[in-house]
Amino acid sequence: MSGRFITLEGGEGVGKSTQLRCLAEALRSRGHDVIETREPGGSAGAEQIRAMLMTGDAGRWNAGAEALLFAAARADHVAKTIRPALERGAWVLCDRFIDSSRAYQGGADGISDADLLRLHAVGSHGLLPHRTLLLTLPSGEAARRAEERDRGGADRFGARDAAYHAKVAAAFRAIAEAEPERFRLIDASGTPDAVTERLLEALDGL
Ligand code: TYD
């Protein structure tokens, strides 16, 4: 596979989606073939699973069922969208991937990291990104941004409290610290342009 696989990770409200678009534009202007995708979703089958995950009441799925659904969506996304793009040499930018499962279903919901990696091995042959950019903001600032964005009505996951989001943030940091070659921590504060600049610098060596 000759392409480059880059994921953006972080809690709600850190600006991943906006930055993914900006980063894609910056890479295209340098002549790269870039595809933008997101999880859960990114292929027809995975988008159907996304609808099951994102709608309904908060208790619709238990933690195990949720972990399996995210892994199933990812398997389809990898097979139908990500691998074919990497094989043709494209840069794949993905909003969330396996590390979101490790932080949310793992760090916050209590599924073991070993189990989540096993599901990833079964579904997606353990595919890992070449680089993962973890966007970080002080928790108050992230909550304020997420609240502003969700004013029209949050999804199944929007109702989680500050303690839950703190567990997610701590898990992301621990995962990043354990894999310093793959991860870069990005300060997501300041203007969007400044953040995009930091993201581009963090693709050093690719
Ligand atoms: P979405 O509105 O797409 O994302 P964002 O918060 O990035 O704007 O919501 C996706 C939700 O799904 C978000 O709360 C994180 C959660 N999630 C998991 O719990 N596990 C996963 O593996 C993934 C990909 C997402």
Short mmCIF file of N, CA and C in Angstrom, two decimals, residues 6-172:
data_model
loop_
_atom_site.label_atom_id
_atom_site.label_comp_id
_atom_site.label_asym_id
_atom_site.label_seq_id
_atom_site.Cartn_x
_atom_site.Cartn_y
_atom_site.Cartn_z
N ILE A 6 -3.85 8.82 7.72
CA ILE A 6 -3.72 9.79 8.82
C ILE A 6 -5.06 9.91 9.53
N THR A 7 -5.05 9.78 10.85
CA THR A 7 -6.31 9.94 11.59
C THR A 7 -6.24 11.14 12.52
N LEU A 8 -7.41 11.76 12.72
CA LEU A 8 -7.57 12.84 13.69
C LEU A 8 -8.40 12.29 14.84
N GLU A 9 -7.92 12.52 16.04
CA GLU A 9 -8.63 12.02 17.21
C GLU A 9 -8.75 13.12 18.26
N GLY A 10 -9.64 12.89 19.21
CA GLY A 10 -9.83 13.84 20.30
C GLY A 10 -11.27 13.79 20.79
N GLY A 11 -11.55 14.47 21.86
CA GLY A 11 -12.91 14.48 22.41
C GLY A 11 -13.83 15.35 21.58
N GLU A 12 -15.08 15.47 22.01
CA GLU A 12 -16.06 16.31 21.31
C GLU A 12 -15.67 17.78 21.42
N GLY A 13 -15.88 18.55 20.35
CA GLY A 13 -15.69 20.00 20.43
C GLY A 13 -14.28 20.49 20.22
N VAL A 14 -13.35 19.62 19.81
CA VAL A 14 -11.98 20.09 19.61
C VAL A 14 -11.74 20.60 18.19
N GLY A 15 -12.74 20.44 17.30
CA GLY A 15 -12.62 20.99 15.95
C GLY A 15 -12.04 20.03 14.93
N LYS A 16 -12.17 18.75 15.16
CA LYS A 16 -11.59 17.76 14.24
C LYS A 16 -12.13 17.90 12.82
N SER A 17 -13.46 18.02 12.70
CA SER A 17 -14.06 18.01 11.35
C SER A 17 -13.61 19.21 10.52
N THR A 18 -13.61 20.39 11.14
CA THR A 18 -13.14 21.59 10.44
C THR A 18 -11.68 21.42 10.03
N GLN A 19 -10.88 20.93 10.95
CA GLN A 19 -9.45 20.80 10.66
C GLN A 19 -9.18 19.74 9.60
N LEU A 20 -10.01 18.70 9.59
CA LEU A 20 -9.82 17.67 8.57
C LEU A 20 -9.98 18.28 7.17
N ARG A 21 -11.01 19.12 7.03
CA ARG A 21 -11.22 19.79 5.73
C ARG A 21 -10.04 20.69 5.36
N CYS A 22 -9.58 21.47 6.34
CA CYS A 22 -8.46 22.40 6.07
C CYS A 22 -7.19 21.64 5.71
N LEU A 23 -6.93 20.57 6.44
CA LEU A 23 -5.72 19.79 6.18
C LEU A 23 -5.79 19.14 4.80
N ALA A 24 -6.98 18.66 4.44
CA ALA A 24 -7.16 18.03 3.12
C ALA A 24 -6.86 19.06 2.02
N GLU A 25 -7.38 20.27 2.18
CA GLU A 25 -7.14 21.33 1.18
C GLU A 25 -5.65 21.63 1.06
N ALA A 26 -4.99 21.74 2.21
CA ALA A 26 -3.55 22.06 2.21
C ALA A 26 -2.75 20.97 1.49
N LEU A 27 -3.12 19.72 1.71
CA LEU A 27 -2.39 18.62 1.08
C LEU A 27 -2.68 18.56 -0.42
N ARG A 28 -3.96 18.85 -0.79
CA ARG A 28 -4.31 18.86 -2.22
C ARG A 28 -3.54 19.95 -2.95
N SER A 29 -3.38 21.09 -2.29
CA SER A 29 -2.68 22.19 -2.95
C SER A 29 -1.20 21.84 -3.15
N ARG A 30 -0.72 20.83 -2.45
CA ARG A 30 0.65 20.35 -2.68
C ARG A 30 0.68 19.20 -3.68
N GLY A 31 -0.46 18.94 -4.31
CA GLY A 31 -0.49 17.95 -5.39
C GLY A 31 -0.85 16.53 -4.99
N HIS A 32 -1.26 16.33 -3.74
CA HIS A 32 -1.59 14.96 -3.32
C HIS A 32 -3.04 14.61 -3.65
N ASP A 33 -3.27 13.32 -3.91
CA ASP A 33 -4.60 12.75 -4.05
C ASP A 33 -5.09 12.48 -2.62
N VAL A 34 -6.15 13.19 -2.18
CA VAL A 34 -6.57 13.10 -0.77
C VAL A 34 -8.03 12.68 -0.67
N ILE A 35 -8.34 11.73 0.18
CA ILE A 35 -9.75 11.48 0.47
C ILE A 35 -10.04 11.78 1.94
N GLU A 36 -11.25 12.34 2.16
CA GLU A 36 -11.68 12.70 3.51
C GLU A 36 -12.77 11.73 3.93
N THR A 37 -12.63 11.16 5.11
CA THR A 37 -13.65 10.23 5.56
C THR A 37 -13.79 10.33 7.08
N ARG A 38 -14.77 9.61 7.63
CA ARG A 38 -15.03 9.74 9.06
C ARG A 38 -15.62 8.45 9.63
N GLU A 39 -15.51 8.32 10.95
CA GLU A 39 -16.13 7.18 11.63
C GLU A 39 -17.02 7.67 12.77
N PRO A 40 -18.07 6.92 13.16
CA PRO A 40 -18.51 5.74 12.42
C PRO A 40 -19.09 6.17 11.08
N GLY A 41 -18.83 5.38 10.03
CA GLY A 41 -19.33 5.69 8.70
C GLY A 41 -18.23 5.53 7.67
N GLY A 42 -18.39 6.22 6.53
CA GLY A 42 -17.34 6.22 5.52
C GLY A 42 -17.48 5.19 4.42
N SER A 43 -18.51 4.34 4.52
CA SER A 43 -18.85 3.40 3.44
C SER A 43 -20.35 3.16 3.60
N ALA A 44 -21.00 2.59 2.57
CA ALA A 44 -22.46 2.45 2.65
C ALA A 44 -22.88 1.62 3.86
N GLY A 45 -22.22 0.48 4.06
CA GLY A 45 -22.59 -0.39 5.18
C GLY A 45 -22.31 0.28 6.52
N ALA A 46 -21.17 0.95 6.61
CA ALA A 46 -20.80 1.59 7.87
C ALA A 46 -21.73 2.76 8.19
N GLU A 47 -22.24 3.44 7.15
CA GLU A 47 -23.18 4.54 7.41
C GLU A 47 -24.50 3.99 7.97
N GLN A 48 -24.89 2.78 7.52
CA GLN A 48 -26.11 2.18 8.08
C GLN A 48 -25.91 1.83 9.55
N ILE A 49 -24.71 1.32 9.86
CA ILE A 49 -24.43 1.01 11.27
C ILE A 49 -24.36 2.31 12.07
N ARG A 50 -23.82 3.38 11.46
CA ARG A 50 -23.77 4.68 12.15
C ARG A 50 -25.17 5.12 12.61
N ALA A 51 -26.15 4.93 11.71
CA ALA A 51 -27.51 5.36 12.05
C ALA A 51 -28.00 4.60 13.29
N MET A 52 -27.65 3.31 13.39
CA MET A 52 -28.07 2.53 14.56
C MET A 52 -27.36 3.01 15.82
N LEU A 53 -26.09 3.43 15.66
CA LEU A 53 -25.32 3.86 16.82
C LEU A 53 -25.72 5.24 17.32
N MET A 54 -26.07 6.13 16.39
CA MET A 54 -26.23 7.53 16.77
C MET A 54 -27.66 7.91 17.17
N THR A 55 -28.65 7.08 16.81
CA THR A 55 -30.03 7.46 17.11
C THR A 55 -30.63 6.54 18.17
N GLY A 56 -31.71 7.00 18.77
CA GLY A 56 -32.37 6.21 19.80
C GLY A 56 -31.97 6.70 21.18
N ASP A 57 -32.46 6.00 22.22
CA ASP A 57 -32.17 6.49 23.56
C ASP A 57 -30.77 6.08 24.01
N ALA A 58 -30.28 6.75 25.04
CA ALA A 58 -28.90 6.57 25.49
C ALA A 58 -28.60 5.11 25.86
N GLY A 59 -29.61 4.39 26.36
CA GLY A 59 -29.38 3.01 26.80
C GLY A 59 -29.68 1.96 25.73
N ARG A 60 -29.80 2.37 24.48
CA ARG A 60 -30.19 1.45 23.41
C ARG A 60 -29.23 0.26 23.29
N TRP A 61 -27.94 0.51 23.43
CA TRP A 61 -26.93 -0.56 23.33
C TRP A 61 -26.11 -0.60 24.61
N ASN A 62 -25.69 -1.80 25.02
CA ASN A 62 -24.75 -1.84 26.13
C ASN A 62 -23.32 -1.70 25.57
N ALA A 63 -22.36 -1.61 26.47
CA ALA A 63 -20.99 -1.28 26.04
C ALA A 63 -20.43 -2.33 25.07
N GLY A 64 -20.72 -3.60 25.33
CA GLY A 64 -20.19 -4.65 24.46
C GLY A 64 -20.78 -4.59 23.07
N ALA A 65 -22.10 -4.39 23.01
CA ALA A 65 -22.77 -4.30 21.70
C ALA A 65 -22.23 -3.10 20.93
N GLU A 66 -22.02 -2.01 21.65
CA GLU A 66 -21.51 -0.81 21.00
C GLU A 66 -20.11 -1.05 20.43
N ALA A 67 -19.26 -1.70 21.22
CA ALA A 67 -17.89 -2.00 20.75
C ALA A 67 -17.93 -2.84 19.48
N LEU A 68 -18.84 -3.83 19.46
CA LEU A 68 -18.96 -4.70 18.28
C LEU A 68 -19.47 -3.92 17.07
N LEU A 69 -20.44 -3.03 17.29
CA LEU A 69 -20.98 -2.26 16.17
C LEU A 69 -19.93 -1.30 15.60
N PHE A 70 -19.17 -0.64 16.47
CA PHE A 70 -18.11 0.24 15.97
C PHE A 70 -17.08 -0.58 15.19
N ALA A 71 -16.74 -1.77 15.71
CA ALA A 71 -15.74 -2.61 15.02
C ALA A 71 -16.28 -3.10 13.68
N ALA A 72 -17.58 -3.43 13.62
CA ALA A 72 -18.18 -3.90 12.37
C ALA A 72 -18.22 -2.78 11.34
N ALA A 73 -18.59 -1.58 11.79
CA ALA A 73 -18.61 -0.43 10.88
C ALA A 73 -17.21 -0.18 10.34
N ARG A 74 -16.22 -0.26 11.23
CA ARG A 74 -14.82 -0.02 10.83
C ARG A 74 -14.35 -1.06 9.82
N ALA A 75 -14.74 -2.30 10.01
CA ALA A 75 -14.32 -3.37 9.10
C ALA A 75 -14.79 -3.06 7.67
N ASP A 76 -16.05 -2.63 7.55
CA ASP A 76 -16.59 -2.32 6.23
C ASP A 76 -15.91 -1.07 5.64
N HIS A 77 -15.70 -0.09 6.48
CA HIS A 77 -15.05 1.16 6.06
C HIS A 77 -13.62 0.89 5.55
N VAL A 78 -12.89 0.05 6.28
CA VAL A 78 -11.51 -0.27 5.87
C VAL A 78 -11.53 -1.03 4.54
N ALA A 79 -12.41 -2.03 4.45
CA ALA A 79 -12.42 -2.88 3.24
C ALA A 79 -12.89 -2.12 2.01
N LYS A 80 -13.91 -1.27 2.16
CA LYS A 80 -14.53 -0.65 0.98
C LYS A 80 -13.94 0.69 0.63
N THR A 81 -13.43 1.42 1.60
CA THR A 81 -13.00 2.80 1.34
C THR A 81 -11.50 3.00 1.59
N ILE A 82 -11.04 2.63 2.76
CA ILE A 82 -9.67 3.01 3.16
C ILE A 82 -8.61 2.21 2.40
N ARG A 83 -8.70 0.87 2.43
CA ARG A 83 -7.67 0.08 1.75
C ARG A 83 -7.57 0.36 0.25
N PRO A 84 -8.72 0.41 -0.46
CA PRO A 84 -8.61 0.70 -1.89
C PRO A 84 -7.93 2.05 -2.16
N ALA A 85 -8.22 3.05 -1.33
CA ALA A 85 -7.59 4.37 -1.53
C ALA A 85 -6.09 4.30 -1.26
N LEU A 86 -5.71 3.60 -0.20
CA LEU A 86 -4.27 3.48 0.12
C LEU A 86 -3.55 2.70 -0.98
N GLU A 87 -4.22 1.70 -1.53
CA GLU A 87 -3.59 0.91 -2.59
C GLU A 87 -3.32 1.72 -3.85
N ARG A 88 -4.20 2.72 -4.11
CA ARG A 88 -3.95 3.50 -5.32
C ARG A 88 -3.01 4.68 -5.02
N GLY A 89 -2.54 4.79 -3.78
CA GLY A 89 -1.54 5.79 -3.45
C GLY A 89 -2.08 7.08 -2.86
N ALA A 90 -3.37 7.09 -2.49
CA ALA A 90 -3.96 8.32 -1.95
C ALA A 90 -3.56 8.55 -0.49
N TRP A 91 -3.75 9.82 -0.07
CA TRP A 91 -3.65 10.15 1.36
C TRP A 91 -5.07 10.07 1.90
N VAL A 92 -5.26 9.25 2.93
CA VAL A 92 -6.58 9.09 3.53
C VAL A 92 -6.59 9.83 4.86
N LEU A 93 -7.48 10.82 4.96
CA LEU A 93 -7.63 11.56 6.22
C LEU A 93 -8.93 11.11 6.86
N CYS A 94 -8.85 10.59 8.07
CA CYS A 94 -10.05 10.03 8.70
C CYS A 94 -10.31 10.67 10.06
N ASP A 95 -11.56 11.15 10.22
CA ASP A 95 -12.04 11.75 11.46
C ASP A 95 -12.45 10.60 12.39
N ARG A 96 -11.63 10.27 13.36
CA ARG A 96 -11.79 9.15 14.31
C ARG A 96 -11.49 7.81 13.65
N PHE A 97 -10.91 6.89 14.47
CA PHE A 97 -10.64 5.52 14.02
C PHE A 97 -10.51 4.65 15.28
N ILE A 98 -9.71 3.58 15.21
CA ILE A 98 -9.62 2.62 16.33
C ILE A 98 -9.34 3.28 17.68
N ASP A 99 -8.56 4.37 17.70
CA ASP A 99 -8.22 4.98 18.99
C ASP A 99 -9.45 5.59 19.67
N SER A 100 -10.50 5.95 18.89
CA SER A 100 -11.74 6.40 19.53
C SER A 100 -12.40 5.24 20.26
N SER A 101 -12.38 4.06 19.66
CA SER A 101 -12.93 2.89 20.38
C SER A 101 -12.13 2.62 21.65
N ARG A 102 -10.80 2.75 21.56
CA ARG A 102 -9.96 2.48 22.73
C ARG A 102 -10.22 3.51 23.84
N ALA A 103 -10.51 4.76 23.46
CA ALA A 103 -10.74 5.81 24.47
C ALA A 103 -12.17 5.76 25.03
N TYR A 104 -13.19 5.62 24.14
CA TYR A 104 -14.58 5.66 24.58
C TYR A 104 -15.04 4.30 25.13
N GLN A 105 -14.97 3.25 24.27
CA GLN A 105 -15.44 1.94 24.73
C GLN A 105 -14.46 1.35 25.74
N GLY A 106 -13.17 1.71 25.60
CA GLY A 106 -12.14 1.20 26.51
C GLY A 106 -12.03 2.05 27.77
N GLY A 107 -11.37 3.19 27.64
CA GLY A 107 -11.08 4.03 28.80
C GLY A 107 -12.32 4.44 29.59
N ALA A 108 -13.40 4.79 28.89
CA ALA A 108 -14.58 5.29 29.60
C ALA A 108 -15.60 4.20 29.91
N ASP A 109 -15.78 3.21 29.01
CA ASP A 109 -16.83 2.21 29.21
C ASP A 109 -16.32 0.89 29.77
N GLY A 110 -15.00 0.73 29.88
CA GLY A 110 -14.46 -0.42 30.60
C GLY A 110 -14.18 -1.68 29.80
N ILE A 111 -14.30 -1.65 28.46
CA ILE A 111 -13.89 -2.82 27.66
C ILE A 111 -12.36 -2.82 27.63
N SER A 112 -11.72 -3.98 27.74
CA SER A 112 -10.25 -3.99 27.83
C SER A 112 -9.63 -3.62 26.48
N ASP A 113 -8.46 -3.01 26.56
CA ASP A 113 -7.76 -2.62 25.33
C ASP A 113 -7.43 -3.86 24.49
N ALA A 114 -7.05 -4.95 25.16
CA ALA A 114 -6.71 -6.17 24.43
C ALA A 114 -7.93 -6.67 23.64
N ASP A 115 -9.12 -6.63 24.25
CA ASP A 115 -10.33 -7.07 23.54
C ASP A 115 -10.62 -6.17 22.34
N LEU A 116 -10.46 -4.86 22.53
CA LEU A 116 -10.75 -3.94 21.41
C LEU A 116 -9.77 -4.16 20.27
N LEU A 117 -8.49 -4.42 20.61
CA LEU A 117 -7.51 -4.67 19.55
C LEU A 117 -7.77 -6.01 18.87
N ARG A 118 -8.33 -6.96 19.62
CA ARG A 118 -8.68 -8.25 19.01
C ARG A 118 -9.83 -8.06 18.02
N LEU A 119 -10.83 -7.29 18.40
CA LEU A 119 -11.94 -7.01 17.46
C LEU A 119 -11.40 -6.33 16.20
N HIS A 120 -10.44 -5.44 16.41
CA HIS A 120 -9.85 -4.72 15.27
C HIS A 120 -9.06 -5.67 14.38
N ALA A 121 -8.42 -6.66 15.00
CA ALA A 121 -7.68 -7.66 14.21
C ALA A 121 -8.65 -8.49 13.37
N VAL A 122 -9.76 -8.90 13.98
CA VAL A 122 -10.75 -9.72 13.26
C VAL A 122 -11.38 -8.91 12.12
N GLY A 123 -11.81 -7.69 12.42
CA GLY A 123 -12.57 -6.91 11.45
C GLY A 123 -11.71 -6.26 10.40
N SER A 124 -10.58 -5.71 10.80
CA SER A 124 -9.81 -4.81 9.92
C SER A 124 -8.35 -5.22 9.77
N HIS A 125 -8.04 -6.47 10.07
CA HIS A 125 -6.66 -6.97 9.99
C HIS A 125 -5.69 -6.07 10.76
N GLY A 126 -6.21 -5.43 11.80
CA GLY A 126 -5.35 -4.62 12.67
C GLY A 126 -4.74 -3.39 12.01
N LEU A 127 -5.35 -2.93 10.92
CA LEU A 127 -4.79 -1.75 10.22
C LEU A 127 -4.61 -0.56 11.16
N LEU A 128 -3.41 0.02 11.18
CA LEU A 128 -3.15 1.21 12.00
C LEU A 128 -2.72 2.37 11.10
N PRO A 129 -3.02 3.59 11.52
CA PRO A 129 -2.62 4.77 10.75
C PRO A 129 -1.09 4.94 10.75
N HIS A 130 -0.58 5.61 9.70
CA HIS A 130 0.83 6.01 9.72
C HIS A 130 1.05 7.09 10.76
N ARG A 131 0.05 7.96 10.91
CA ARG A 131 0.16 9.01 11.93
C ARG A 131 -1.21 9.32 12.50
N THR A 132 -1.26 9.57 13.80
CA THR A 132 -2.50 9.96 14.46
C THR A 132 -2.28 11.29 15.16
N LEU A 133 -3.14 12.25 14.80
CA LEU A 133 -3.02 13.60 15.33
C LEU A 133 -4.09 13.76 16.42
N LEU A 134 -3.65 13.89 17.66
CA LEU A 134 -4.59 14.01 18.78
C LEU A 134 -4.76 15.48 19.13
N LEU A 135 -5.97 16.00 18.85
CA LEU A 135 -6.25 17.42 19.14
C LEU A 135 -6.67 17.57 20.59
N THR A 136 -6.05 18.50 21.28
CA THR A 136 -6.37 18.67 22.69
C THR A 136 -6.74 20.12 23.00
N LEU A 137 -7.69 20.26 23.93
CA LEU A 137 -8.14 21.57 24.41
C LEU A 137 -8.39 21.43 25.91
N PRO A 138 -8.26 22.51 26.68
CA PRO A 138 -8.68 22.44 28.08
C PRO A 138 -10.15 22.02 28.12
N SER A 139 -10.57 21.18 29.10
CA SER A 139 -11.89 20.55 29.04
C SER A 139 -13.03 21.57 29.01
N GLY A 140 -12.94 22.68 29.72
CA GLY A 140 -14.01 23.68 29.73
C GLY A 140 -14.25 24.25 28.34
N GLU A 141 -13.17 24.53 27.63
CA GLU A 141 -13.25 25.11 26.28
C GLU A 141 -13.90 24.11 25.31
N ALA A 142 -13.52 22.84 25.39
CA ALA A 142 -14.09 21.82 24.51
C ALA A 142 -15.59 21.68 24.78
N ALA A 143 -15.99 21.67 26.05
CA ALA A 143 -17.41 21.52 26.40
C ALA A 143 -18.21 22.70 25.86
N ARG A 144 -17.65 23.91 25.96
CA ARG A 144 -18.35 25.10 25.49
C ARG A 144 -18.57 25.01 23.97
N ARG A 145 -17.51 24.62 23.24
CA ARG A 145 -17.63 24.51 21.78
C ARG A 145 -18.64 23.43 21.38
N ALA A 146 -18.60 22.28 22.07
CA ALA A 146 -19.51 21.18 21.72
C ALA A 146 -20.95 21.58 21.98
N GLU A 147 -21.17 22.32 23.08
CA GLU A 147 -22.52 22.75 23.44
C GLU A 147 -23.07 23.70 22.38
N GLU A 148 -22.23 24.61 21.93
CA GLU A 148 -22.63 25.56 20.90
C GLU A 148 -23.04 24.82 19.63
N ARG A 149 -22.21 23.83 19.25
CA ARG A 149 -22.47 23.08 18.03
C ARG A 149 -23.75 22.26 18.15
N ASP A 150 -24.02 21.69 19.33
CA ASP A 150 -25.14 20.75 19.49
C ASP A 150 -26.44 21.42 19.90
N ARG A 151 -26.49 22.74 19.84
CA ARG A 151 -27.68 23.43 20.32
C ARG A 151 -28.94 22.92 19.63
N GLY A 152 -28.82 22.47 18.37
CA GLY A 152 -29.98 21.96 17.64
C GLY A 152 -30.44 20.60 18.14
N GLY A 153 -29.73 20.01 19.10
CA GLY A 153 -30.09 18.67 19.59
C GLY A 153 -28.92 17.73 19.46
N ALA A 154 -28.48 17.17 20.56
CA ALA A 154 -27.31 16.30 20.53
C ALA A 154 -27.71 14.88 20.13
N ASP A 155 -26.72 14.03 19.75
CA ASP A 155 -27.00 12.64 19.41
C ASP A 155 -26.99 11.79 20.69
N ARG A 156 -27.06 10.46 20.53
CA ARG A 156 -27.09 9.56 21.68
C ARG A 156 -25.94 9.79 22.63
N PHE A 157 -24.81 10.27 22.10
CA PHE A 157 -23.62 10.39 22.93
C PHE A 157 -23.48 11.77 23.58
N GLY A 158 -24.35 12.71 23.14
CA GLY A 158 -24.19 14.09 23.59
C GLY A 158 -24.50 14.32 25.06
N ALA A 159 -25.28 13.40 25.66
CA ALA A 159 -25.74 13.65 27.02
C ALA A 159 -24.73 13.23 28.09
N ARG A 160 -23.57 12.74 27.70
CA ARG A 160 -22.61 12.26 28.69
C ARG A 160 -22.00 13.41 29.49
N ASP A 161 -21.68 13.13 30.76
CA ASP A 161 -21.26 14.22 31.64
C ASP A 161 -19.74 14.47 31.59
N ALA A 162 -19.34 15.49 32.37
CA ALA A 162 -17.94 15.92 32.36
C ALA A 162 -17.00 14.81 32.81
N ALA A 163 -17.46 13.99 33.78
CA ALA A 163 -16.59 12.91 34.29
C ALA A 163 -16.31 11.90 33.17
N TYR A 164 -17.33 11.63 32.36
CA TYR A 164 -17.16 10.70 31.23
C TYR A 164 -16.12 11.26 30.25
N HIS A 165 -16.29 12.54 29.90
CA HIS A 165 -15.37 13.14 28.93
C HIS A 165 -13.94 13.22 29.48
N ALA A 166 -13.82 13.37 30.80
CA ALA A 166 -12.49 13.40 31.41
C ALA A 166 -11.81 12.03 31.27
N LYS A 167 -12.60 10.96 31.42
CA LYS A 167 -12.03 9.60 31.25
C LYS A 167 -11.57 9.40 29.81
N VAL A 168 -12.38 9.86 28.86
CA VAL A 168 -12.02 9.74 27.45
C VAL A 168 -10.70 10.47 27.19
N ALA A 169 -10.60 11.70 27.70
CA ALA A 169 -9.40 12.51 27.46
C ALA A 169 -8.16 11.84 28.07
N ALA A 170 -8.31 11.30 29.29
CA ALA A 170 -7.17 10.65 29.95
C ALA A 170 -6.75 9.41 29.16
N ALA A 171 -7.74 8.65 28.65
CA ALA A 171 -7.42 7.45 27.88
C ALA A 171 -6.67 7.82 26.60
N PHE A 172 -7.14 8.86 25.89
CA PHE A 172 -6.45 9.28 24.67
C PHE A 172 -4.99 9.61 24.97
#
